Coordinates of C-alpha atoms (C1' of nucleotides) in Angstrom, one line a residue:
Chain A
M1 CA -23.6 -12.8 -39.2
R2 CA -25.8 -15.7 -38.2
E3 CA -25.5 -14.9 -34.6
E4 CA -27.7 -11.9 -34.9
K5 CA -30.8 -14.0 -34.8
L6 CA -30.0 -15.4 -31.4
S7 CA -31.7 -14.2 -28.3
D8 CA -29.6 -13.3 -25.3
K9 CA -30.8 -16.4 -23.6
D10 CA -29.6 -18.6 -26.4
R11 CA -26.3 -16.8 -26.5
I12 CA -25.8 -17.4 -22.8
A13 CA -26.6 -21.1 -23.2
L14 CA -24.1 -21.4 -26.1
Y15 CA -21.5 -19.5 -24.2
R16 CA -21.9 -21.7 -21.1
Q17 CA -21.6 -24.8 -23.3
S18 CA -18.4 -23.5 -24.7
L19 CA -17.1 -22.8 -21.2
D20 CA -17.9 -26.3 -20.0
K21 CA -15.4 -27.7 -22.4
Y22 CA -12.6 -26.2 -20.4
K23 CA -11.4 -27.3 -17.0
K24 CA -12.4 -25.0 -14.2
P25 CA -10.6 -24.5 -11.0
S26 CA -12.2 -24.7 -7.6
V27 CA -12.0 -21.3 -5.8
T28 CA -11.7 -20.7 -2.1
A29 CA -11.8 -17.7 0.1
D30 CA -9.4 -18.0 3.0
V31 CA -9.0 -15.7 5.9
V32 CA -6.1 -14.8 8.1
A33 CA -7.8 -13.5 11.2
V34 CA -5.7 -11.3 13.4
R35 CA -6.3 -9.9 16.8
P36 CA -4.3 -8.4 19.7
S37 CA -3.1 -10.8 22.3
Y38 CA -5.0 -9.3 25.1
S39 CA -8.4 -9.6 23.4
E40 CA -9.8 -11.9 26.0
L41 CA -8.7 -9.9 29.0
N42 CA -10.9 -7.4 30.6
D43 CA -9.7 -3.9 31.2
A44 CA -8.4 -4.5 34.7
Q45 CA -6.5 -7.6 33.6
W46 CA -5.1 -5.8 30.6
R47 CA -3.8 -2.9 32.8
E48 CA -1.9 -5.5 34.8
N49 CA -0.4 -7.2 31.7
P50 CA -0.3 -4.8 28.8
E51 CA 2.3 -6.5 26.7
F52 CA 1.2 -6.6 23.1
A53 CA 1.6 -9.3 20.5
L54 CA -0.5 -10.3 17.5
Q55 CA -2.5 -13.5 17.4
F56 CA -3.4 -15.3 14.3
L57 CA -6.3 -17.8 14.0
F58 CA -5.3 -21.3 12.9
I59 CA -7.2 -24.4 12.3
K60 CA -5.7 -27.8 13.3
R61 CA -6.3 -30.2 10.4
A62 CA -7.8 -33.5 11.4
Q63 CA -7.9 -35.0 7.9
W64 CA -5.7 -35.9 5.1
P65 CA -3.8 -34.2 3.6
H66 CA -1.5 -32.4 6.1
K67 CA -3.3 -34.1 9.0
G68 CA -2.2 -32.5 12.2
A69 CA -0.8 -29.4 10.6
W70 CA -2.0 -25.9 11.2
A71 CA -3.9 -24.2 8.4
I72 CA -5.9 -21.0 8.0
P73 CA -9.7 -21.1 7.8
G74 CA -11.4 -20.9 4.4
G75 CA -13.5 -22.8 2.0
F76 CA -15.1 -22.9 -1.4
I77 CA -17.1 -20.0 -2.6
Q78 CA -20.6 -20.3 -3.8
P79 CA -22.2 -19.1 -7.0
N80 CA -24.3 -16.6 -5.1
E81 CA -21.6 -14.7 -3.4
S82 CA -18.4 -12.7 -4.0
V83 CA -15.1 -13.8 -2.6
E84 CA -15.3 -11.2 0.1
E85 CA -18.7 -12.5 1.1
G86 CA -17.4 -16.0 0.9
A87 CA -14.5 -15.1 3.1
A88 CA -16.8 -13.5 5.7
R89 CA -19.1 -16.5 5.6
E90 CA -16.3 -19.0 6.1
L91 CA -14.8 -17.1 8.9
H92 CA -18.2 -17.1 10.6
E93 CA -18.9 -20.7 10.0
E94 CA -15.5 -22.0 11.1
A95 CA -14.7 -19.6 13.9
Q96 CA -17.9 -17.7 14.8
L97 CA -16.1 -14.5 14.0
V98 CA -17.7 -11.6 12.3
A99 CA -15.4 -10.1 9.7
N100 CA -14.7 -6.6 10.5
R101 CA -12.3 -5.3 8.0
L102 CA -11.3 -7.6 5.2
I103 CA -8.2 -6.5 3.4
P104 CA -7.0 -8.5 0.3
V105 CA -3.6 -10.2 0.7
G106 CA -3.4 -12.0 -2.6
V107 CA -4.4 -14.9 -4.8
Y108 CA -2.6 -18.1 -4.5
S109 CA -2.8 -20.1 -7.6
K110 CA 0.3 -22.1 -8.3
P111 CA -1.0 -25.3 -9.9
T112 CA 0.9 -27.5 -7.5
R113 CA -0.1 -25.8 -4.4
D114 CA -2.8 -28.3 -3.5
M115 CA -2.0 -31.9 -4.4
R116 CA -5.6 -32.8 -4.4
A117 CA -7.0 -30.6 -7.2
W118 CA -6.7 -27.4 -9.0
I119 CA -7.6 -25.0 -6.3
I120 CA -7.2 -21.2 -6.3
S121 CA -7.3 -19.4 -3.0
N122 CA -8.2 -15.8 -2.5
V123 CA -6.7 -14.7 0.8
F124 CA -7.9 -11.8 3.0
V125 CA -6.7 -10.6 6.3
S126 CA -9.5 -9.8 8.8
I127 CA -8.4 -7.3 11.4
H128 CA -10.2 -7.8 14.7
R129 CA -10.4 -5.0 17.1
C130 CA -9.5 -5.3 20.7
D131 CA -13.0 -4.5 21.8
E132 CA -14.7 -7.1 19.8
L133 CA -16.3 -10.1 21.4
F134 CA -14.3 -13.2 20.7
S135 CA -15.8 -16.6 20.9
V136 CA -13.9 -19.1 18.8
K137 CA -15.8 -22.3 19.2
A138 CA -13.8 -25.2 20.5
G139 CA -14.6 -26.7 17.1
S140 CA -16.1 -29.9 15.8
D141 CA -14.4 -33.1 16.8
A142 CA -12.6 -33.0 13.5
D143 CA -10.8 -29.6 13.2
Y144 CA -10.4 -27.1 15.9
A145 CA -9.4 -23.5 15.9
K146 CA -6.9 -21.8 18.1
W147 CA -5.3 -18.3 18.3
L148 CA -1.5 -18.6 18.2
T149 CA 0.6 -15.7 19.3
L150 CA 3.3 -14.3 17.1
K151 CA 6.0 -13.3 19.5
S152 CA 8.8 -10.9 18.7
P153 CA 8.7 -11.1 14.9
I154 CA 11.9 -10.4 13.1
I155 CA 11.8 -8.8 9.6
A156 CA 14.9 -7.2 8.4
N157 CA 17.4 -7.3 5.5
G158 CA 15.4 -9.6 3.3
Q159 CA 15.0 -12.2 6.0
F160 CA 12.1 -12.9 8.3
S161 CA 11.6 -15.2 11.3
L162 CA 8.1 -15.6 12.8
S163 CA 7.6 -17.7 15.9
F164 CA 4.0 -18.7 16.7
Y165 CA 3.2 -19.8 20.3
D166 CA 0.3 -21.5 22.0
G167 CA 0.7 -19.8 25.4
D168 CA 4.4 -20.4 26.2
R169 CA 4.8 -23.4 23.9
L170 CA 6.4 -22.8 20.5
E171 CA 4.1 -24.3 17.9
F172 CA 6.1 -23.5 14.8
K173 CA 8.6 -21.1 13.4
L174 CA 8.4 -19.6 9.9
T175 CA 11.6 -18.4 8.4
G176 CA 12.4 -17.4 4.9
S177 CA 13.3 -14.4 2.7
Y178 CA 11.4 -11.6 1.3
K179 CA 12.0 -9.0 -1.4
D180 CA 11.3 -5.3 -1.3
Q181 CA 9.7 -4.6 -4.6
D182 CA 10.6 -1.2 -5.9
I183 CA 6.9 -0.4 -6.1
G184 CA 4.0 -2.3 -4.8
G185 CA 5.4 -3.5 -1.4
A186 CA 7.3 -6.5 -0.2
T187 CA 6.7 -10.0 -1.2
V188 CA 7.7 -13.4 0.2
E189 CA 10.4 -14.9 -1.8
K190 CA 11.0 -18.2 -0.2
I191 CA 10.0 -20.1 2.9
D192 CA 12.8 -22.2 4.3
K193 CA 10.8 -25.1 5.6
N194 CA 7.0 -24.9 5.6
P195 CA 5.5 -26.2 8.8
L196 CA 2.0 -25.4 7.8
A197 CA -0.5 -27.1 5.5
F198 CA -0.3 -26.4 1.8
D199 CA 1.3 -23.1 1.0
H200 CA -0.2 -21.5 4.1
G201 CA 3.3 -20.7 5.4
E202 CA 3.8 -18.4 2.5
I203 CA 0.4 -17.0 3.0
I204 CA 1.0 -16.2 6.7
A205 CA 4.3 -14.5 6.0
Q206 CA 2.9 -12.5 3.1
T207 CA 0.0 -11.5 5.3
F208 CA 2.3 -10.2 8.0
L209 CA 4.3 -8.2 5.4
R210 CA 1.0 -6.8 4.2
I211 CA 0.0 -5.8 7.7
L212 CA 3.3 -4.1 8.3
A213 CA 2.7 -2.1 5.1
L214 CA -0.5 -0.6 6.3
D215 CA -0.6 2.8 7.8
T216 CA 0.9 1.9 11.1
K217 CA -0.2 4.9 13.1
K218 CA -3.8 4.2 12.2
L219 CA -3.5 0.5 12.5
V220 CA -2.5 0.7 16.1
F221 CA -6.0 1.9 17.0
Y222 CA -7.4 -1.4 15.8
F223 CA -5.5 -3.2 18.5
L224 CA -6.2 -0.9 21.4
P225 CA -9.3 -0.3 23.4
E226 CA -11.1 3.0 23.1
K227 CA -9.1 4.6 25.9
F228 CA -5.4 3.8 26.4
T229 CA -2.2 5.4 27.7
L230 CA 0.6 6.6 25.6
S231 CA 2.7 3.7 26.7
N232 CA 0.0 1.3 25.5
Y233 CA 0.1 3.0 22.1
I234 CA 3.9 3.0 21.9
D235 CA 4.0 -0.7 22.9
V236 CA 1.8 -1.7 20.0
Y237 CA 3.6 0.7 17.6
Q238 CA 6.9 -0.8 18.5
Y239 CA 5.7 -4.3 17.8
L240 CA 4.3 -3.3 14.4
T241 CA 7.5 -1.4 13.4
Q242 CA 10.2 -3.6 14.7
N243 CA 11.0 -1.3 17.6
S244 CA 11.7 1.5 15.2
I245 CA 11.7 4.1 18.0
S246 CA 14.9 4.1 20.1
F247 CA 14.5 4.5 23.8
A248 CA 15.9 8.0 23.8
N249 CA 13.4 9.2 21.2
I250 CA 10.2 8.1 22.9
P251 CA 9.6 11.6 24.4
S252 CA 9.6 13.1 20.9
F253 CA 7.3 10.4 19.7
R254 CA 4.8 11.2 22.4
R255 CA 4.8 14.8 21.4
Q256 CA 4.4 13.9 17.8
L257 CA 1.2 12.1 18.6
T258 CA -0.3 14.8 20.7
M259 CA 1.3 18.2 20.3
T260 CA 1.9 18.7 16.5
K261 CA -0.5 20.6 14.3
N262 CA -2.6 17.6 13.4
P263 CA -2.4 15.3 16.4
I264 CA -3.9 11.9 16.0
L265 CA -4.5 11.5 19.7
E266 CA -6.4 13.6 22.3
V267 CA -6.6 13.4 26.0
C268 CA -9.8 12.0 27.6
K269 CA -10.3 15.1 29.7
D270 CA -13.3 14.0 31.6
E271 CA -11.6 11.2 33.3
W272 CA -8.1 11.0 34.6
E273 CA -8.3 7.5 35.6
D274 CA -5.9 6.6 38.3
L275 CA -3.6 4.0 36.8
C276 CA -1.7 3.2 39.9
G277 CA -0.5 -0.1 41.1
R278 CA 2.8 -0.2 39.3
G279 CA 4.9 2.2 41.3
H280 CA 5.0 5.3 39.2
A281 CA 3.2 8.5 38.2
P282 CA -0.4 7.9 36.9
A283 CA -0.7 8.0 33.2
K284 CA -3.2 10.1 31.2
L285 CA -5.8 8.3 29.1
Y286 CA -5.9 9.1 25.4
K287 CA -8.3 8.3 22.6
R288 CA -8.1 8.5 18.8
K289 CA -8.8 12.0 17.6
V290 CA -11.6 12.2 15.1
Chain B
M1 CA -11.0 -44.9 10.4
R2 CA -11.7 -46.7 7.2
E3 CA -9.9 -44.0 5.2
E4 CA -6.5 -45.1 6.6
K5 CA -6.4 -47.9 4.1
L6 CA -6.6 -45.6 1.1
S7 CA -3.6 -44.6 -1.0
D8 CA -3.0 -41.0 -1.7
K9 CA -4.0 -41.6 -5.2
D10 CA -7.3 -43.0 -4.2
R11 CA -7.9 -40.1 -1.8
I12 CA -7.2 -37.6 -4.5
A13 CA -9.6 -39.3 -6.8
L14 CA -12.3 -39.4 -4.1
Y15 CA -11.7 -35.7 -3.3
R16 CA -12.0 -34.7 -6.9
Q17 CA -15.2 -36.6 -7.2
S18 CA -16.6 -34.7 -4.3
L19 CA -15.4 -31.4 -5.8
D20 CA -17.1 -32.1 -9.1
K21 CA -20.5 -32.2 -7.4
Y22 CA -20.2 -28.4 -6.8
K23 CA -20.4 -25.7 -9.3
K24 CA -17.1 -24.1 -10.2
P25 CA -16.5 -20.7 -11.5
S26 CA -14.5 -19.8 -14.6
V27 CA -11.5 -17.8 -13.6
T28 CA -9.8 -15.1 -15.7
A29 CA -6.7 -13.1 -15.4
D30 CA -7.2 -9.6 -16.7
V31 CA -4.5 -6.9 -17.1
V32 CA -4.7 -3.2 -17.1
A33 CA -1.6 -2.2 -19.1
V34 CA -0.3 1.3 -18.4
R35 CA 2.3 3.3 -20.1
P36 CA 3.4 6.9 -20.5
S37 CA 1.9 8.8 -23.3
Y38 CA 5.1 9.5 -25.1
S39 CA 6.2 5.9 -25.3
E40 CA 6.2 5.9 -29.1
L41 CA 8.2 9.0 -29.5
N42 CA 11.9 9.0 -29.9
D43 CA 14.1 11.1 -27.6
A44 CA 14.1 14.1 -29.9
Q45 CA 10.4 14.1 -30.4
W46 CA 9.9 13.8 -26.7
R47 CA 12.1 16.7 -25.9
E48 CA 9.9 18.8 -28.2
N49 CA 6.7 17.6 -26.6
P50 CA 7.3 16.4 -23.1
E51 CA 3.7 16.7 -21.7
F52 CA 3.0 13.6 -19.7
A53 CA -0.2 11.6 -19.4
L54 CA -0.9 8.0 -18.7
Q55 CA -2.2 5.7 -21.4
F56 CA -4.3 2.6 -20.7
L57 CA -4.6 -0.3 -23.1
F58 CA -8.2 -1.2 -24.1
I59 CA -9.7 -3.8 -26.4
K60 CA -12.7 -2.9 -28.6
R61 CA -15.2 -5.6 -28.2
A62 CA -16.5 -6.9 -31.5
Q63 CA -18.8 -9.5 -30.1
W64 CA -21.8 -9.9 -27.9
P65 CA -22.1 -9.0 -25.1
H66 CA -21.1 -5.3 -24.8
K67 CA -20.3 -5.3 -28.5
G68 CA -18.5 -2.1 -29.4
A69 CA -17.6 -1.3 -25.8
W70 CA -14.1 -0.9 -24.6
A71 CA -12.8 -3.6 -22.3
I72 CA -9.5 -4.6 -20.8
P73 CA -7.5 -7.6 -22.1
G74 CA -7.7 -10.9 -20.3
G75 CA -8.8 -14.4 -20.5
F76 CA -9.3 -17.7 -18.8
I77 CA -6.5 -19.2 -16.9
Q78 CA -5.2 -22.7 -17.6
P79 CA -4.6 -25.5 -15.2
N80 CA -0.8 -25.4 -15.7
E81 CA -0.3 -21.7 -14.8
S82 CA -0.8 -19.3 -11.9
V83 CA -3.0 -16.3 -12.3
E84 CA 0.1 -14.1 -12.7
E85 CA 1.4 -16.3 -15.5
G86 CA -2.0 -16.3 -17.0
A87 CA -2.1 -12.5 -16.9
A88 CA 1.3 -12.3 -18.6
R89 CA 0.3 -14.8 -21.2
E90 CA -3.0 -13.1 -22.0
L91 CA -1.2 -9.7 -22.2
H92 CA 1.2 -11.2 -24.7
E93 CA -1.4 -13.0 -26.8
E94 CA -3.7 -10.1 -27.0
A95 CA -1.4 -7.2 -27.2
Q96 CA 2.1 -8.6 -27.8
L97 CA 3.2 -6.9 -24.6
V98 CA 5.7 -8.4 -22.3
A99 CA 4.5 -8.0 -18.7
N100 CA 7.1 -6.0 -16.8
R101 CA 5.8 -5.5 -13.4
L102 CA 2.5 -7.1 -12.5
I103 CA 0.9 -5.5 -9.4
P104 CA -2.3 -7.0 -8.1
V105 CA -5.4 -4.8 -8.2
G106 CA -8.1 -7.0 -6.9
V107 CA -10.5 -9.9 -7.5
Y108 CA -13.8 -9.1 -9.1
S109 CA -16.3 -11.8 -8.2
K110 CA -19.8 -10.3 -7.9
P111 CA -22.0 -13.1 -9.2
T112 CA -23.9 -10.7 -11.5
R113 CA -20.8 -9.1 -13.0
D114 CA -20.9 -11.1 -16.2
M115 CA -24.4 -12.0 -17.5
R116 CA -23.0 -15.0 -19.4
A117 CA -21.7 -17.1 -16.6
W118 CA -20.1 -17.3 -13.2
I119 CA -16.8 -15.7 -13.9
I120 CA -14.2 -14.4 -11.4
S121 CA -11.5 -12.0 -12.7
N122 CA -8.2 -11.5 -11.1
V123 CA -6.9 -8.1 -12.1
F124 CA -3.4 -6.9 -12.3
V125 CA -1.9 -3.7 -13.5
S126 CA 1.1 -4.0 -15.7
I127 CA 3.4 -1.0 -15.6
H128 CA 5.3 -0.4 -18.8
R129 CA 8.4 1.7 -18.8
C130 CA 9.0 4.4 -21.1
D131 CA 12.0 2.7 -22.7
E132 CA 10.1 -0.5 -23.6
L133 CA 9.4 -1.3 -27.2
F134 CA 5.8 -1.1 -27.9
S135 CA 4.0 -2.8 -30.7
V136 CA 0.4 -3.4 -30.1
K137 CA -0.8 -5.3 -33.0
A138 CA -3.7 -3.8 -34.9
G139 CA -5.5 -6.9 -33.9
S140 CA -7.7 -9.5 -35.6
D141 CA -10.7 -8.3 -37.5
A142 CA -12.7 -9.1 -34.5
D143 CA -11.3 -7.2 -31.5
Y144 CA -8.6 -4.5 -31.7
A145 CA -6.5 -2.9 -29.1
K146 CA -5.7 0.7 -28.6
W147 CA -4.0 2.9 -26.1
L148 CA -6.3 5.5 -24.7
T149 CA -4.9 8.6 -22.9
L150 CA -6.1 9.5 -19.5
K151 CA -6.0 13.3 -19.6
S152 CA -6.1 15.5 -16.4
P153 CA -7.6 13.0 -14.1
I154 CA -9.4 14.4 -11.1
I155 CA -9.5 12.6 -7.8
A156 CA -10.6 14.6 -4.8
N157 CA -13.0 14.6 -1.9
G158 CA -14.4 11.2 -2.6
Q159 CA -15.2 12.0 -6.2
F160 CA -13.3 11.1 -9.4
S161 CA -13.5 11.9 -13.0
L162 CA -11.4 10.1 -15.5
S163 CA -11.5 11.1 -19.2
F164 CA -10.0 8.8 -21.7
Y165 CA -9.0 10.1 -25.1
D166 CA -8.0 8.6 -28.4
G167 CA -5.7 11.4 -29.6
D168 CA -7.9 14.5 -29.2
R169 CA -11.2 12.7 -29.3
L170 CA -12.9 11.9 -26.0
E171 CA -13.7 8.2 -26.0
F172 CA -15.4 8.0 -22.6
K173 CA -15.6 9.6 -19.2
L174 CA -15.6 7.6 -16.0
T175 CA -17.0 9.4 -13.0
G176 CA -18.0 8.1 -9.6
S177 CA -17.1 8.1 -5.9
Y178 CA -14.5 6.5 -3.9
K179 CA -13.9 5.9 -0.2
D180 CA -10.7 6.4 1.7
Q181 CA -10.5 3.3 3.9
D182 CA -9.0 3.9 7.2
I183 CA -6.4 1.3 6.5
G184 CA -5.7 -0.5 3.3
G185 CA -6.1 2.3 0.8
A186 CA -8.9 3.8 -1.2
T187 CA -11.6 1.8 -2.9
V188 CA -14.2 2.6 -5.6
E189 CA -17.6 3.0 -4.1
K190 CA -19.8 3.7 -7.1
I191 CA -19.5 4.3 -10.8
D192 CA -22.0 6.8 -12.0
K193 CA -22.6 5.4 -15.4
N194 CA -20.4 2.6 -16.7
P195 CA -19.4 3.2 -20.3
L196 CA -17.2 0.1 -20.4
A197 CA -17.9 -3.6 -20.8
F198 CA -18.9 -5.6 -17.7
D199 CA -17.5 -4.0 -14.5
H200 CA -14.4 -2.8 -16.3
G201 CA -15.3 0.8 -15.4
E202 CA -14.9 -0.1 -11.7
I203 CA -11.8 -2.0 -12.5
I204 CA -10.1 0.9 -14.3
A205 CA -11.0 3.4 -11.6
Q206 CA -9.8 1.0 -8.9
T207 CA -6.6 0.5 -10.9
F208 CA -5.9 4.2 -11.0
L209 CA -6.5 4.6 -7.3
R210 CA -4.1 1.7 -6.8
I211 CA -1.4 3.4 -9.0
L212 CA -1.8 6.6 -7.1
A213 CA -1.2 4.7 -3.8
L214 CA 2.1 3.4 -5.0
D215 CA 5.3 5.1 -3.9
T216 CA 5.1 8.0 -6.3
K217 CA 8.6 9.2 -6.1
K218 CA 9.8 5.8 -7.3
L219 CA 6.9 5.2 -9.7
V220 CA 7.9 8.3 -11.7
F221 CA 11.0 6.5 -12.9
Y222 CA 8.9 3.9 -14.6
F223 CA 7.5 6.6 -16.8
L224 CA 10.7 8.4 -17.7
P225 CA 13.6 7.5 -19.9
E226 CA 16.9 6.8 -18.3
K227 CA 18.0 10.4 -18.5
F228 CA 15.7 13.3 -17.9
T229 CA 15.5 16.8 -16.7
L230 CA 14.2 17.9 -13.4
S231 CA 11.3 19.5 -15.2
N232 CA 10.4 16.1 -16.8
Y233 CA 10.4 14.5 -13.4
I234 CA 8.2 17.2 -11.9
D235 CA 5.8 17.0 -14.8
V236 CA 5.2 13.3 -14.2
Y237 CA 5.1 13.8 -10.5
Q238 CA 2.5 16.5 -10.8
Y239 CA 0.3 14.3 -12.9
L240 CA 0.5 11.4 -10.5
T241 CA -0.2 13.5 -7.4
Q242 CA -2.8 15.9 -8.7
N243 CA -0.5 18.8 -8.9
S244 CA 0.4 18.6 -5.3
I245 CA 3.3 20.9 -5.6
S246 CA 2.4 24.6 -5.8
F247 CA 4.2 26.7 -8.3
A248 CA 6.1 28.5 -5.5
N249 CA 7.5 25.4 -4.0
I250 CA 9.0 23.8 -7.0
P251 CA 12.5 25.1 -6.1
S252 CA 12.4 23.3 -2.8
F253 CA 11.1 20.1 -4.5
R254 CA 14.1 20.2 -6.8
R255 CA 16.4 20.4 -3.9
Q256 CA 14.6 17.7 -2.0
L257 CA 15.3 15.3 -4.9
T258 CA 19.0 16.1 -5.3
M259 CA 20.4 17.8 -2.2
T260 CA 19.1 16.1 0.9
K261 CA 21.0 13.4 2.7
N262 CA 19.6 10.5 0.6
P263 CA 18.8 12.0 -2.7
I264 CA 17.0 9.9 -5.2
L265 CA 18.4 11.6 -8.2
E266 CA 21.9 12.3 -9.4
V267 CA 23.3 14.4 -12.2
C268 CA 24.6 12.7 -15.3
K269 CA 28.0 14.3 -14.9
D270 CA 29.5 13.0 -18.1
E271 CA 27.1 14.7 -20.4
W272 CA 25.6 18.1 -20.1
E273 CA 23.5 17.7 -23.1
D274 CA 22.4 21.0 -24.5
L275 CA 18.7 21.1 -24.3
C276 CA 18.2 24.3 -26.2
G277 CA 15.6 25.1 -28.7
R278 CA 13.0 26.4 -26.2
G279 CA 14.4 29.8 -25.3
H280 CA 15.9 29.3 -21.9
A281 CA 19.0 28.1 -20.1
P282 CA 20.0 24.5 -20.8
A283 CA 18.7 22.0 -18.3
K284 CA 20.8 19.4 -16.5
L285 CA 20.2 15.7 -17.1
Y286 CA 19.5 13.5 -14.2
K287 CA 19.2 9.8 -13.6
R288 CA 17.9 7.7 -10.8
K289 CA 20.3 7.2 -8.0
V290 CA 21.1 3.6 -7.2
Chain C
dC1 C1' 14.4 7.3 50.4
dC2 C1' 15.0 5.0 46.2
dA3 C1' 13.7 2.7 42.0
dA4 C1' 10.5 2.8 38.3
dA5 C1' 8.0 4.7 34.8
dA6 C1' 5.1 8.7 33.1
dG7 C1' 5.5 12.9 31.5
dT8 C1' 7.9 17.9 30.5
dG9 C1' 11.6 21.4 28.9
dT10 C1' 15.1 22.7 26.0
dT11 C1' 18.5 22.7 22.5
dC12 C1' 20.0 21.4 17.9
dG13 C1' 19.6 20.8 13.1
dC14 C1' 17.3 19.0 9.0
dC15 C1' 14.4 20.1 5.6
dG16 C1' 9.9 21.8 3.8
dT17 C1' 7.9 26.5 2.7
dA18 C1' 8.2 30.7 0.6
dC19 C1' 10.0 33.9 -2.4
dA20 C1' 13.6 36.8 -4.4
dC21 C1' 16.9 36.5 -7.7
dC22 C1' 20.2 35.0 -11.4
dC23 C1' 21.3 32.8 -15.9
dA24 C1' 21.2 31.3 -20.9
dT25 C1' 18.6 31.3 -24.7
dG26 C1' 15.5 32.5 -29.0
dA27 C1' 12.7 35.8 -31.0
Chain D
dT1 C1' 16.2 43.5 -24.9
dC2 C1' 12.6 41.0 -23.3
dA3 C1' 10.0 37.0 -22.3
dT4 C1' 10.7 32.3 -21.1
dG5 C1' 11.9 28.8 -18.2
dG6 C1' 15.9 26.4 -15.7
dG7 C1' 18.4 26.9 -11.8
dT8 C1' 20.3 29.1 -7.1
dG9 C1' 20.3 31.8 -2.4
dT10 C1' 18.4 32.7 1.8
dA11 C1' 15.4 33.3 5.8
dC12 C1' 11.8 31.2 8.6
dG13 C1' 9.6 27.6 11.1
dG14 C1' 7.8 23.0 12.2
dC15 C1' 9.1 19.1 14.1
dG16 C1' 12.1 15.0 14.8
dA17 C1' 16.5 13.6 17.5
dA18 C1' 18.6 13.7 21.7
dC19 C1' 18.8 14.1 26.5
dA20 C1' 18.3 16.2 31.0
dC21 C1' 14.8 16.9 34.2
dT22 C1' 10.4 16.6 37.2
dT23 C1' 6.6 14.0 39.1
dT24 C1' 4.1 10.3 41.4
dT25 C1' 3.8 6.1 43.0
dG26 C1' 5.2 1.3 45.6
dG27 C1' 8.4 -1.0 48.3

DNA sequence: CCAAAAGTGTTCGCCGTACACCCATGA
DNA sequence: TCATGGGTGTACGGCGAACACTTTTGG
């Protein structure tokens, strides 16, 4: 073969030339940042108002296209970074958040998904713990970021309905259908009416399905402070499992967490913090068993 | 704003111009095709020799770089297709296989992963059922494809060892370490010594971890013909779960599959095929319960 | 004193564990 | 008739389901 004479450098140059003949996509790393609703409360405030919900970070678009629509943060990756690094960088640049635990959600690559150009998006979900410091910058005068609360999500029988609130005001509702794949988890099938920019509605729905597919009993810890009561744990667990535990079975569930052979919780013996103020017996504080 | 005067078409043109100033990666869709080892046997042959193992499809590289090394099939995606479509197309082009069930494995994007250029690979695993027709073309004179058998994989305590055979000949061994993420599954941490092209060693190891994380009881059906004996099922199950069922507990496992409230198997009542020839009582035939 | 909510005690039954045993066959 | 391997019987125990009950507080 004639090629044998070439140096590696030459080969690389030739190869790159051949690549440049083809159209290349632009590739982004997008992040769905998720945190518990009481992240910005201190411990005392939280004790007063421990209702749990998930919050998702959105960017309000100030530019064409989809001006005024909500979108998820993200941006083009650079030649010196992996998509994970790009995702972490974008999250930091756009929302001053430090990526804690990036979990892949999927690659969105339908040629028509962005009217502007051929853009492929790698999507990750970044799970933010309750005890992290949050400081989403108000944002430039162009786009701004905001945490929207996903209240009482409904996912059942192939249909989902996700309502996102800014405080008490409904920002948008995401409804559609999903399919339980035999193996490999559930996937979004169809979004009824996308209120978000680009295909971000599908992305958000898929992200939530992905979150629900994680190991719930462990995931709960990410949304709780270090020390918590059993009621706190159950509150989060119920949210993440569509209230899978009926009222009557909560006692068994408590035992399951603490009394079985390999309990995942243990009592904080040193302190028996008095959690009064709400007219009932004081609750024990638990922490994750290592 | 001045932009308000622009038509969408103009805006798109402007946007694309701005994009073209940045370096873009080349994006591939790669597929790890997996099938049961007895795919090319007929029913009778299979009854004689029902030992199960997974086979992975590899391409022998005939060109620089990594000439002579095994690699997984894949190629650049086109502007008119999604990465999933690209993966299916490449699998068909390179191995005449029809993608059955594409499950995402991950995105490989370390800038140094391909010495030739900035190439990002989206990897899927394609699970091929036992009853599919297989016809991997011998291949062009350049590259050729071959199914290699993963015999007695070992995955335990953060270490893995995967030996791939061509018939009885060991082709390569993949060893390294993995990490059990708290949430989101196990990930490959380090490959001891990569015998494959590019980072395909890491990809293969990660793919196998991904397969093991699927719902095993359902996954087993993908590697069995429609009708099978309980021993067949258990054979596959043991392979996929590292022989998790001890010898003594196999009777209970049988019952678990057939006698509990929601059994996943049912007897093929119509036929009680005589599975003699091996010196013991005939076995019942089962099929997946719908 | 009562309502509210945390936490405990107790019973029931499924099903996973363990192991003994039975059955049909080929050599 | 024996080894082989498929299939069944049975007893035990953990733990999830269900629900009654006790405890501590605020009003």
